[in-house]
Short mmCIF file of C-alpha atoms in Angstrom, two decimals:
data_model
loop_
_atom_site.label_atom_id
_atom_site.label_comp_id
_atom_site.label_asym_id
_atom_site.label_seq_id
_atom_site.Cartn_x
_atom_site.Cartn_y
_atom_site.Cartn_z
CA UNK A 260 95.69 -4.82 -176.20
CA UNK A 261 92.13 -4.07 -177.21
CA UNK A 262 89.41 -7.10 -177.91
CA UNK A 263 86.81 -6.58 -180.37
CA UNK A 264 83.26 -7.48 -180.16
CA UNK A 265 82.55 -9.25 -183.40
CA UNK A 266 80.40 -11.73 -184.39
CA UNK A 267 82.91 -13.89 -185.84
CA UNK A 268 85.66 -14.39 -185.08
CA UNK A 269 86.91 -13.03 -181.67
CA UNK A 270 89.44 -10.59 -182.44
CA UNK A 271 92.08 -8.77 -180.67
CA UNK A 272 94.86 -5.51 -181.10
CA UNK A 273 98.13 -6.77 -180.04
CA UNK A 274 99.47 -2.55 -181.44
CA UNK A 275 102.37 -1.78 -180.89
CA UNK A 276 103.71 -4.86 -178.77
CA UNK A 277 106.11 -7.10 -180.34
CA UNK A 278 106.20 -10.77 -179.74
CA UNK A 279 109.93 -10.22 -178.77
CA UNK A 280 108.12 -8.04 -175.94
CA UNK A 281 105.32 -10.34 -174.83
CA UNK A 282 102.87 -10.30 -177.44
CA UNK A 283 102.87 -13.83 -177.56
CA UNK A 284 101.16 -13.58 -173.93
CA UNK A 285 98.18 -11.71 -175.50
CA UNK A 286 97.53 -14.32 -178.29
CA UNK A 287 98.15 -17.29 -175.22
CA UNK A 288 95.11 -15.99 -172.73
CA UNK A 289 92.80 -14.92 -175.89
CA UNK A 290 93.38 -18.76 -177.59
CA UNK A 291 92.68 -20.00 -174.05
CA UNK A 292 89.50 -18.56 -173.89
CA UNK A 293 88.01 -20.16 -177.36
CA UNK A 294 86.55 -22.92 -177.79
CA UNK A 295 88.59 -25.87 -180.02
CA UNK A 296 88.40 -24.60 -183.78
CA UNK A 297 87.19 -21.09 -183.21
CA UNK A 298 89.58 -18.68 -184.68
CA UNK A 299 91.00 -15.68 -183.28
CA UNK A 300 91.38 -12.77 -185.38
CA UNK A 301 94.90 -10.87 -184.83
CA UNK A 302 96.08 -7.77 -185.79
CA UNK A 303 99.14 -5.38 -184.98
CA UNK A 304 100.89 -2.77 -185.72
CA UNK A 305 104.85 -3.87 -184.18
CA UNK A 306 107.22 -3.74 -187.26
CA UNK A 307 108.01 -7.79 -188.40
CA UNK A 308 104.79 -8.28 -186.13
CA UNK A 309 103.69 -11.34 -189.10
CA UNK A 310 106.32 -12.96 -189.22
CA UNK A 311 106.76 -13.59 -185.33
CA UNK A 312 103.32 -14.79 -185.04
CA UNK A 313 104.06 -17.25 -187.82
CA UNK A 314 106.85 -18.82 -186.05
CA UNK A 315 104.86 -18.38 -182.32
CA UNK A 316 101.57 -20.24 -184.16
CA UNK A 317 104.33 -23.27 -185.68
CA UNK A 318 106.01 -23.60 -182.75
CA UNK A 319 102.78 -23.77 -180.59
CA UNK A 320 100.78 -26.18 -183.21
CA UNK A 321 98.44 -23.45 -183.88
CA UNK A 322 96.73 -22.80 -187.41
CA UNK A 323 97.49 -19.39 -189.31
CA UNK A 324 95.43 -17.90 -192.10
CA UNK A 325 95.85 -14.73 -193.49
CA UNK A 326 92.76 -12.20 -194.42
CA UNK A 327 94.73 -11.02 -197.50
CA UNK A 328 97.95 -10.81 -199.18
CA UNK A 329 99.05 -8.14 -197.32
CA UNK A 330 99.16 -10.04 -194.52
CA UNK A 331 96.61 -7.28 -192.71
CA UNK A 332 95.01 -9.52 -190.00
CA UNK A 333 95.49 -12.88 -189.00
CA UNK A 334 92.98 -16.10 -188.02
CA UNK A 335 94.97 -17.95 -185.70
CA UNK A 336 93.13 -21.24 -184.45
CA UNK A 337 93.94 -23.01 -181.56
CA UNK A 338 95.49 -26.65 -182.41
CA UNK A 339 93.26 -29.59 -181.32
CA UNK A 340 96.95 -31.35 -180.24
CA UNK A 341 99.54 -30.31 -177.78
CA UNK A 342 102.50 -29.71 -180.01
CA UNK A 343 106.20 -28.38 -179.01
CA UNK A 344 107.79 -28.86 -175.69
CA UNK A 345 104.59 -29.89 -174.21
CA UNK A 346 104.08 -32.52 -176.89
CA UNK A 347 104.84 -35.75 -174.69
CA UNK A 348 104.60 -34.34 -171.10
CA UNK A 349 104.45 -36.83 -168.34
CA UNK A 350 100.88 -36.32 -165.99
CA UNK A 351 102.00 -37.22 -162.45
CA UNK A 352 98.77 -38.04 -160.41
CA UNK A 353 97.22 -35.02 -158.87
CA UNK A 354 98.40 -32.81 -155.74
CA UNK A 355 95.17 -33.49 -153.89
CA UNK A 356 95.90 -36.63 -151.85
CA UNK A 357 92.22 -37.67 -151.91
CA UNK A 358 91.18 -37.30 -155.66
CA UNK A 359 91.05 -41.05 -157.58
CA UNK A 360 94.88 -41.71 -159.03
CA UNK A 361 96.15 -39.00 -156.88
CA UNK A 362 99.37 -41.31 -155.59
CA UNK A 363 100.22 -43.74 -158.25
CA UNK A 364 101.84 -46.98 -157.32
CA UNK A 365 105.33 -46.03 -158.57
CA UNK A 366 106.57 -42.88 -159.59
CA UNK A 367 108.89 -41.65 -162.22
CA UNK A 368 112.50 -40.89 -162.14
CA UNK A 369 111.82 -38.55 -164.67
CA UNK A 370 109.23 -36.92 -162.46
CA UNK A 371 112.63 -35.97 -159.95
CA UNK A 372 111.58 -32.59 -157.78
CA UNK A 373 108.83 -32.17 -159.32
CA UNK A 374 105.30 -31.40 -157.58
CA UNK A 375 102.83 -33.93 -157.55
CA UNK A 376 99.97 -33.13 -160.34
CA UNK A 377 102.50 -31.35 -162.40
CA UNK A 378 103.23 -31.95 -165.68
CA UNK A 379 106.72 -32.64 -166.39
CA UNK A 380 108.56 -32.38 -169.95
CA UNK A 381 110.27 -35.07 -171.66
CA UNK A 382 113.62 -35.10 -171.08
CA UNK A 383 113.41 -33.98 -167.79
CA UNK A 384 116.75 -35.56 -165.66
CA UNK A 385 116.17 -38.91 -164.03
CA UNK A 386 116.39 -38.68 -160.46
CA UNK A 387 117.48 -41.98 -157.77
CA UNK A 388 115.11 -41.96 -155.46
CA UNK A 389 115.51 -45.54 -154.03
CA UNK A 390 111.67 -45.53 -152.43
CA UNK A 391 110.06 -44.85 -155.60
CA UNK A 392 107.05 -47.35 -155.01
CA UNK A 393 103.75 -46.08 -152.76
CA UNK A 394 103.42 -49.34 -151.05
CA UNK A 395 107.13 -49.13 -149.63
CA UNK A 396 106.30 -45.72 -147.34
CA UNK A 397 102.98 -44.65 -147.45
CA UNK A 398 100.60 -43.76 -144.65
CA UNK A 399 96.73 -43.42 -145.36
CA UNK A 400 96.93 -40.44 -142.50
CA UNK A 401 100.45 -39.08 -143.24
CA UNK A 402 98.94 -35.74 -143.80
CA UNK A 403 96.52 -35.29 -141.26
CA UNK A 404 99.31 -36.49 -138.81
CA UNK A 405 101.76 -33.68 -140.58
CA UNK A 406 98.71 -31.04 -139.68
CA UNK A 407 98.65 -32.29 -136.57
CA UNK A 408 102.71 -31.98 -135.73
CA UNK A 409 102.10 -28.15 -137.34
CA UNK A 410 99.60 -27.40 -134.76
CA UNK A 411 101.61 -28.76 -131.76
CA UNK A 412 104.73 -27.25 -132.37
CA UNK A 413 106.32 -25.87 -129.01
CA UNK A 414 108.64 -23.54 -128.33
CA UNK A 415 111.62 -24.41 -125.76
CA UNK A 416 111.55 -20.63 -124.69
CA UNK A 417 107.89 -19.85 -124.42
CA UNK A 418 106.15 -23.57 -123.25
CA UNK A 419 108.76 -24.33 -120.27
CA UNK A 420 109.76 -22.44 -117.23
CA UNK A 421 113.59 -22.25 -117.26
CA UNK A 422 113.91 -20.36 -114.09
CA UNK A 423 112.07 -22.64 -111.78
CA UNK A 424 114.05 -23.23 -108.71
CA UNK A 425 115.30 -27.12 -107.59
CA UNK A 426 114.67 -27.81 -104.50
CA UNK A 427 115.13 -31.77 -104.43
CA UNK A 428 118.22 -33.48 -103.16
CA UNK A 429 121.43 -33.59 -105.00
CA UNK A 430 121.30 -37.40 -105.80
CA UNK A 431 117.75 -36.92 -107.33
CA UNK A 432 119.32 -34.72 -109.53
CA UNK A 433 122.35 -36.64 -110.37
CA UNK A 434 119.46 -38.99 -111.55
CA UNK A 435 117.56 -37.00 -113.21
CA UNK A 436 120.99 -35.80 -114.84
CA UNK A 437 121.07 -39.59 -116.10
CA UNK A 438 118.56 -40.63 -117.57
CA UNK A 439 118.11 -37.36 -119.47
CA UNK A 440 122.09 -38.35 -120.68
CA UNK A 441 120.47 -41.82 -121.97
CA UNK A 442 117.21 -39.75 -123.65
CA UNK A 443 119.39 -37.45 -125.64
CA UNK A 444 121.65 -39.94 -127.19
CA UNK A 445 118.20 -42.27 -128.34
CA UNK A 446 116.85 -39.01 -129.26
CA UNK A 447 119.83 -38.82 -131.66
CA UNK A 448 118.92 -42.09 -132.77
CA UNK A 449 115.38 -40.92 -133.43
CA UNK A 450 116.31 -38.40 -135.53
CA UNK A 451 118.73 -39.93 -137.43
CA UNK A 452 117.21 -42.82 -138.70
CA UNK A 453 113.81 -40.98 -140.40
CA UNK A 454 116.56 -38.23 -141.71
CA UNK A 455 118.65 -41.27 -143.59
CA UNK A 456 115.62 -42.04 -145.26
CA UNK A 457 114.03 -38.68 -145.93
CA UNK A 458 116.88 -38.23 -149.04
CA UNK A 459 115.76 -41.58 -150.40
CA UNK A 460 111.87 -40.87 -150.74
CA UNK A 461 110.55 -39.73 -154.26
CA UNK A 462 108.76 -36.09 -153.83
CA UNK A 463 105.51 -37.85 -155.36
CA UNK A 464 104.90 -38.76 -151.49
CA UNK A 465 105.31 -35.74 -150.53
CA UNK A 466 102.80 -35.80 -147.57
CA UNK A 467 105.08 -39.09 -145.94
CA UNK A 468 108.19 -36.67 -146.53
CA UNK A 469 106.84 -33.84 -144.98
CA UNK A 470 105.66 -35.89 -141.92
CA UNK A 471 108.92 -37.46 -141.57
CA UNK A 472 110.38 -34.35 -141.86
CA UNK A 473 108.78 -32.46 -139.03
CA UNK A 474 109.16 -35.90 -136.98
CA UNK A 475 113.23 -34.74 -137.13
CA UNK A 476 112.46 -31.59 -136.14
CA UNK A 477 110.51 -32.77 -133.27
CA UNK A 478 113.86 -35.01 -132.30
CA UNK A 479 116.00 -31.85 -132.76
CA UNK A 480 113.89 -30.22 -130.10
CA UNK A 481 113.64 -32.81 -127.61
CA UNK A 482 117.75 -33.25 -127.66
CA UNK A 483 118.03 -29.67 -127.43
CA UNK A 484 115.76 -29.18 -124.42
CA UNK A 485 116.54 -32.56 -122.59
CA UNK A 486 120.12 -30.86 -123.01
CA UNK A 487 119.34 -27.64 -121.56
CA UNK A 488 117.45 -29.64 -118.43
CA UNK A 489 120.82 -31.01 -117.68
CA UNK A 490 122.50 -27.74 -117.76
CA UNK A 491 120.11 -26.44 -115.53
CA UNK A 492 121.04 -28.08 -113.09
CA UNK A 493 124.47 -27.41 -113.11
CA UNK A 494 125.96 -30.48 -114.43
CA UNK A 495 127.37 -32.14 -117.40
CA UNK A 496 126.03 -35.69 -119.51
CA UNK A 497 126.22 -38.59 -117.13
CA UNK A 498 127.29 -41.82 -118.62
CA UNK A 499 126.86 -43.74 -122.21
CA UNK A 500 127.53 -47.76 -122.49
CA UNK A 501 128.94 -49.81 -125.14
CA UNK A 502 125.66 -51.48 -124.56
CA UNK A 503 123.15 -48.53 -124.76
CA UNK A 504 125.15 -47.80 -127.80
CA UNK A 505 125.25 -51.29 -130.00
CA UNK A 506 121.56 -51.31 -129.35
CA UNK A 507 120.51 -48.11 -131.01
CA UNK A 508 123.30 -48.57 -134.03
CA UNK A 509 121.44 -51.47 -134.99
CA UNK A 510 118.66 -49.23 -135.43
CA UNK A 511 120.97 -46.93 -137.82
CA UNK A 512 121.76 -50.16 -139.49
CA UNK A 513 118.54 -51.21 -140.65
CA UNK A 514 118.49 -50.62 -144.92
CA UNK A 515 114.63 -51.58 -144.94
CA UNK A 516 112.44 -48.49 -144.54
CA UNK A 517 109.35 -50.52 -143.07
CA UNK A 518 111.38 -52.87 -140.55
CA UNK A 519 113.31 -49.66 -138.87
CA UNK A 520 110.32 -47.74 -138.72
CA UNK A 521 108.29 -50.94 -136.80
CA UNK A 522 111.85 -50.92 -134.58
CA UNK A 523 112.13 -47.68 -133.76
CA UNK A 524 108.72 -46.17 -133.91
CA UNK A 525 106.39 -49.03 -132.86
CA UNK A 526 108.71 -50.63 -130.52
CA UNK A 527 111.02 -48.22 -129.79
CA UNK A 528 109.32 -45.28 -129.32
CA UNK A 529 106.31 -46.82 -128.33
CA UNK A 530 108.26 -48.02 -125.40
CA UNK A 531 109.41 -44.72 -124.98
CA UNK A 532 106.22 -43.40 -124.42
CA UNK A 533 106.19 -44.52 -121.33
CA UNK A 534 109.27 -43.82 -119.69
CA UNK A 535 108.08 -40.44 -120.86
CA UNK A 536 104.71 -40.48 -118.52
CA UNK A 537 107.09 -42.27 -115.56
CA UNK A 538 108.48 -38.77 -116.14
CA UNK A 539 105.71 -36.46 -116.21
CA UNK A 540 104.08 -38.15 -113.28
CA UNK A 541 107.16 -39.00 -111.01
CA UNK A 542 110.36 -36.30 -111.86
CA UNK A 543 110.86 -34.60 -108.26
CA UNK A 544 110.35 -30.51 -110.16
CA UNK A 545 107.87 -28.98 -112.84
CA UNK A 546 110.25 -27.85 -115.24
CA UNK A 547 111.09 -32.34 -116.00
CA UNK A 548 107.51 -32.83 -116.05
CA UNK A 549 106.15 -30.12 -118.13
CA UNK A 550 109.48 -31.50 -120.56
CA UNK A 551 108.60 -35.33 -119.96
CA UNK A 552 104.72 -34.45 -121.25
CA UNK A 553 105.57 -32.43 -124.47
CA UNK A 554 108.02 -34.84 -125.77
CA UNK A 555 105.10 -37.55 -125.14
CA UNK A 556 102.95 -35.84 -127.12
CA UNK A 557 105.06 -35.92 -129.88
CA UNK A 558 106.10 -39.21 -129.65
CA UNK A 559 103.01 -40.65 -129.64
CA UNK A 560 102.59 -38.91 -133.18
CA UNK A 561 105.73 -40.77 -134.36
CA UNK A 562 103.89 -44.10 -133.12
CA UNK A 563 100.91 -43.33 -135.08
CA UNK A 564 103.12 -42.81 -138.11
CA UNK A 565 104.54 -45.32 -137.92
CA UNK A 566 101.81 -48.07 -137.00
CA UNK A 567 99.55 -46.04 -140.00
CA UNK A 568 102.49 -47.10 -142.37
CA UNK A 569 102.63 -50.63 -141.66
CA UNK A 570 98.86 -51.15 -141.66
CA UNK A 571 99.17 -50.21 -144.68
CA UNK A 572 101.82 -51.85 -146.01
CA UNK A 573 100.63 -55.06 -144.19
CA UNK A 574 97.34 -54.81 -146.30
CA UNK A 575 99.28 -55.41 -149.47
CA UNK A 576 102.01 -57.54 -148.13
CA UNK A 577 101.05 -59.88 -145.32
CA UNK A 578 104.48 -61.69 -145.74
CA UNK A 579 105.93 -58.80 -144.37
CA UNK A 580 104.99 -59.48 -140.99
CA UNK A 581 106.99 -62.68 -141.19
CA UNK A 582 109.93 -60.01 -141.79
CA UNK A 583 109.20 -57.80 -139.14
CA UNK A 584 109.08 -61.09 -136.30
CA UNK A 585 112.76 -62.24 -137.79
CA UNK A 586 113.87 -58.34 -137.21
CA UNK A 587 113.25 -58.23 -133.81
CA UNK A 588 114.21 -61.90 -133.19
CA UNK A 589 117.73 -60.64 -134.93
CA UNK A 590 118.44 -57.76 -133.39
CA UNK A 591 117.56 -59.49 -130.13
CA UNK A 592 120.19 -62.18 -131.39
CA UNK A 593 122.53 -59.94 -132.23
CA UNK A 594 122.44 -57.80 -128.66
CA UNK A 595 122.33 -60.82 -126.13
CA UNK A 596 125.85 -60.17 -125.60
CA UNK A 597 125.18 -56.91 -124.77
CA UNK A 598 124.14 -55.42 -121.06
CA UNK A 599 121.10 -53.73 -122.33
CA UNK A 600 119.91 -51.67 -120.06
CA UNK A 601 122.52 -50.11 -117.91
CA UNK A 602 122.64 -50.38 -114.17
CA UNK A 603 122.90 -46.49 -113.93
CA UNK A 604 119.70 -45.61 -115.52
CA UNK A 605 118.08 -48.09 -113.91
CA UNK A 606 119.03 -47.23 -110.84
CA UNK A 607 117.97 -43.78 -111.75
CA UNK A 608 114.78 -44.33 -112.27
CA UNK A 609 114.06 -45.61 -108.95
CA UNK A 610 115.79 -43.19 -107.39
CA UNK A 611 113.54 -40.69 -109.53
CA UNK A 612 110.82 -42.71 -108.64
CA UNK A 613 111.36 -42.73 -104.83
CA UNK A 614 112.32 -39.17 -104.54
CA UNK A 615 114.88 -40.07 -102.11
CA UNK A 616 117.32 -42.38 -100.42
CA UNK A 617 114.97 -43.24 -97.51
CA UNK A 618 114.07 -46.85 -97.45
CA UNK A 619 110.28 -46.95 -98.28
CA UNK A 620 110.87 -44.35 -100.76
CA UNK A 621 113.11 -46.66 -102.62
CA UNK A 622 111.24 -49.34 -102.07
CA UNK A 623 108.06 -47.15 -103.68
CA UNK A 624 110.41 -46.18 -106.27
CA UNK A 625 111.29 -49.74 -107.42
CA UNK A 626 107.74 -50.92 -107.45
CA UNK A 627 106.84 -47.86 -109.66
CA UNK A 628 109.74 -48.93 -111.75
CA UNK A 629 108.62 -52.63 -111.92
CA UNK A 630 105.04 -50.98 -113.17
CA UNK A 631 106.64 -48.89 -115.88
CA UNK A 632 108.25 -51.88 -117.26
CA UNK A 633 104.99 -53.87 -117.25
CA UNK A 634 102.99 -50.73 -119.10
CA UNK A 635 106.29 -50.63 -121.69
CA UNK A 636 105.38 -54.56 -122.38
CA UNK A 637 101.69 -54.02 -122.11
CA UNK A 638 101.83 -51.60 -124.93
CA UNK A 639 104.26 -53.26 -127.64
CA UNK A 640 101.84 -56.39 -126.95
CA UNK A 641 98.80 -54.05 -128.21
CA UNK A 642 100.34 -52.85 -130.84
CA UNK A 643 101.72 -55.88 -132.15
CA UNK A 644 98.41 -56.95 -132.07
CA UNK A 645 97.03 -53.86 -133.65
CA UNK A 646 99.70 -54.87 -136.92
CA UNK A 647 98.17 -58.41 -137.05
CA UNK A 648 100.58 -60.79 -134.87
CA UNK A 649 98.81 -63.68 -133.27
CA UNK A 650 98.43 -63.30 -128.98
CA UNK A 651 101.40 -66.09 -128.61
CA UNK A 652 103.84 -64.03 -131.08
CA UNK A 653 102.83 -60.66 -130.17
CA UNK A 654 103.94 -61.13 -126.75
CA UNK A 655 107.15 -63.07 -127.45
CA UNK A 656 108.17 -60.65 -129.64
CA UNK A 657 107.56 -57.69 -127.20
CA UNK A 658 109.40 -60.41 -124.23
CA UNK A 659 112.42 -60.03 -127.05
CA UNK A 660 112.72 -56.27 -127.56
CA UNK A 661 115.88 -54.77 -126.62
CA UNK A 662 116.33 -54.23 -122.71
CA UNK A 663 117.24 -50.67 -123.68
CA UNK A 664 113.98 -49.90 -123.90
CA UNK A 665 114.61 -47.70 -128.12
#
């Protein structure tokens, strides 16, 4: 292609190419570059060249002139409409998070896979994405917290010491062998509940997808490596109640988005927390503790995702903290029949605590147990309070959650 300098119109050489070769591309870009109304002068030299610029310039809503009857050179001028496929496109808010109208309230079925701030022909498929509506998942800080997880990625092989030596006795380990048995199968839970609703979530939030999304990889990890730390030491899973169990399917039962996020990721994992720094500051060898502190870390990001969700949704919908109290006062309900937490990972902790069967030390142990329990309460009381619950309800609803700590 060759582009004149004239002083009306523009004008360009499309030669030898054909629009059945990619002319068409030429005409696109110079058209692009005019203002509204200006013509662009084409001529060509590809046999039939006329008549496929004709049907290009009609099928793009372009005007077509000819110089002369010979059809020598063309004025093609751009169309002041959008014409053709592009004719009724849908505009879908704008990929930048922070720009005004950015994340609409609701988004299109139509809209399915597409990315947010594309435009999206009519008669695009309709897509079921059950969570369609911004106020039903978003988080104000969904990105920055998906940065965040990026950053602090760890790898098993690389951040932890598999070759450390135990030196602790045998019934430390057995303990040790526990409670890791109970972590893995709440892990499970933790990672299946965000993954059941991951599938559900309209692309349009992407940034609350892709946060919930590396929040199941983090789970992944954690199972793996609590996994390995129970290999290591030469053993297989301890034990797994009927109790343990009921509590976290309840969790997996939950159909509202918002209520088993505040159960498993305020509460829950909130809780969790904790029993995660008992870990790092009381498991008898490095290898646990340097385990115990990474999976904190990344907890606590679940927490804030979770807690930045229901700020926000609590802005909009006060009422829904009425929901959230009956939750927990149901699935309390629902468990009292149940054991809660079992008498083997309690028992574990202490003994984890105490470092071994001496008397003191398990009397040390228990009292550091009795602390951790306090801190676990302590912190669902903040945080209830942090979401808006009165003093009164925010710590009778933290005296109701499940004795099985997730």
């Amino acid at each position: 292609m060759t582009t004149a300098e004239t002083s009306s119109p523009t004008a360009i050489d499309i030669e030898s190419l054909g629009f059945d070769a990619g002319a068409h591309l030429l005409v696109k870009h110079a058209l692009a570059a005019l203002p509204e109304g200006e013509p662009l002068r084409v001529t060509g030299r590809s046999p039939g060249w006329q008549a496929q610029l004709a049907d290009w310039c009609r099928a793009q809503g372009h005007a077509l002139a000819w110089e002369d009857d010979a059809h020598g050179a063309a004025r093609v001028t751009r169309g002041s409409a959008e014409a053709g496929r592009w004719r009724d496109a849908a505009r879908t808010g704008h990929a930048d998070p922070r720009a005004p109208g950015a994340v609409l309230p609701q988004a299109d079925p139509a809209w399915g896979l597409a990315a947010r701030g594309a435009r999206v022909e009519a008669g695009s498929p309709a897509f079921a994405f059950r969570l369609d509506r911004r106020e039903e998942v978003w988080a104000d800080n969904a990105a920055e917290l998906y940065a965040q997880a990026v950053s602090a990625q760890w790898d098993p092989e690389t951040a932890l010491d598999w070759d450390v030596e135990f030196t602790h006795p045998p019934e430390v380990e057995a303990a040790i062998r526990q409670v890791m048995t109970y972590m893995v199968e709440n892990e499970n839970a933790a990672l299946l509940v965000p993954a059941r609703f991951l599938g559900q979530i309209h692309p349009h939030y992407r940034e609350l997808q892709a946060a919930l999304a590396i929040q199941v990889a983090d789970e992944a990890r954690h199972i793996d490596v609590f996994t390995r730390r129970i290999r290591a030491g030469g053993g297989e899973p301890a034990l797994s109640t009927a109790g343990g169990q009921a509590s976290l399917k309840s969790l997996l039962d939950e159909p509202d988005f918002s209520i088993a996020g505040f159960l498993l990721s305020v509460l829950g994992e909130g809780t969790f927390v904790n029993l995660l720094h008992f870990l790092a500051a009381h498991a008898p060898d490095p290898l646990t503790r340097q385990i115990a502190k990474l999976a904190a870390r990344d907890e606590a990001r679940h927490v804030a995702l979770g807690m930045s969700h229901l700020l926000h949704r609590l802005q909009g919908e006060p009422a829904l903290r009425g929901r959230l109290a009956q939750a927990v006062e149901q699935r309390h309900d629902s468990l009292a029949g149940t054991a809660g937490l079992n008498e083997e990972v309690f028992d574990a902790l202490i003994l984890i605590g105490a470092g071994s069967l001496a008397p003191e030390a398990v009397r040390q142990g228990f009292e550091r147990v009795q602390q951790l329990m306090r801190e676990m309460a302590d912190g669902r009381f903040t945080r209830l309070l942090r979401l808006g619950f009165a003093r009164g309800e925010a710590e009778r609803l933290s005296a109701l959650h499940t004795r099985n700590f997730m």
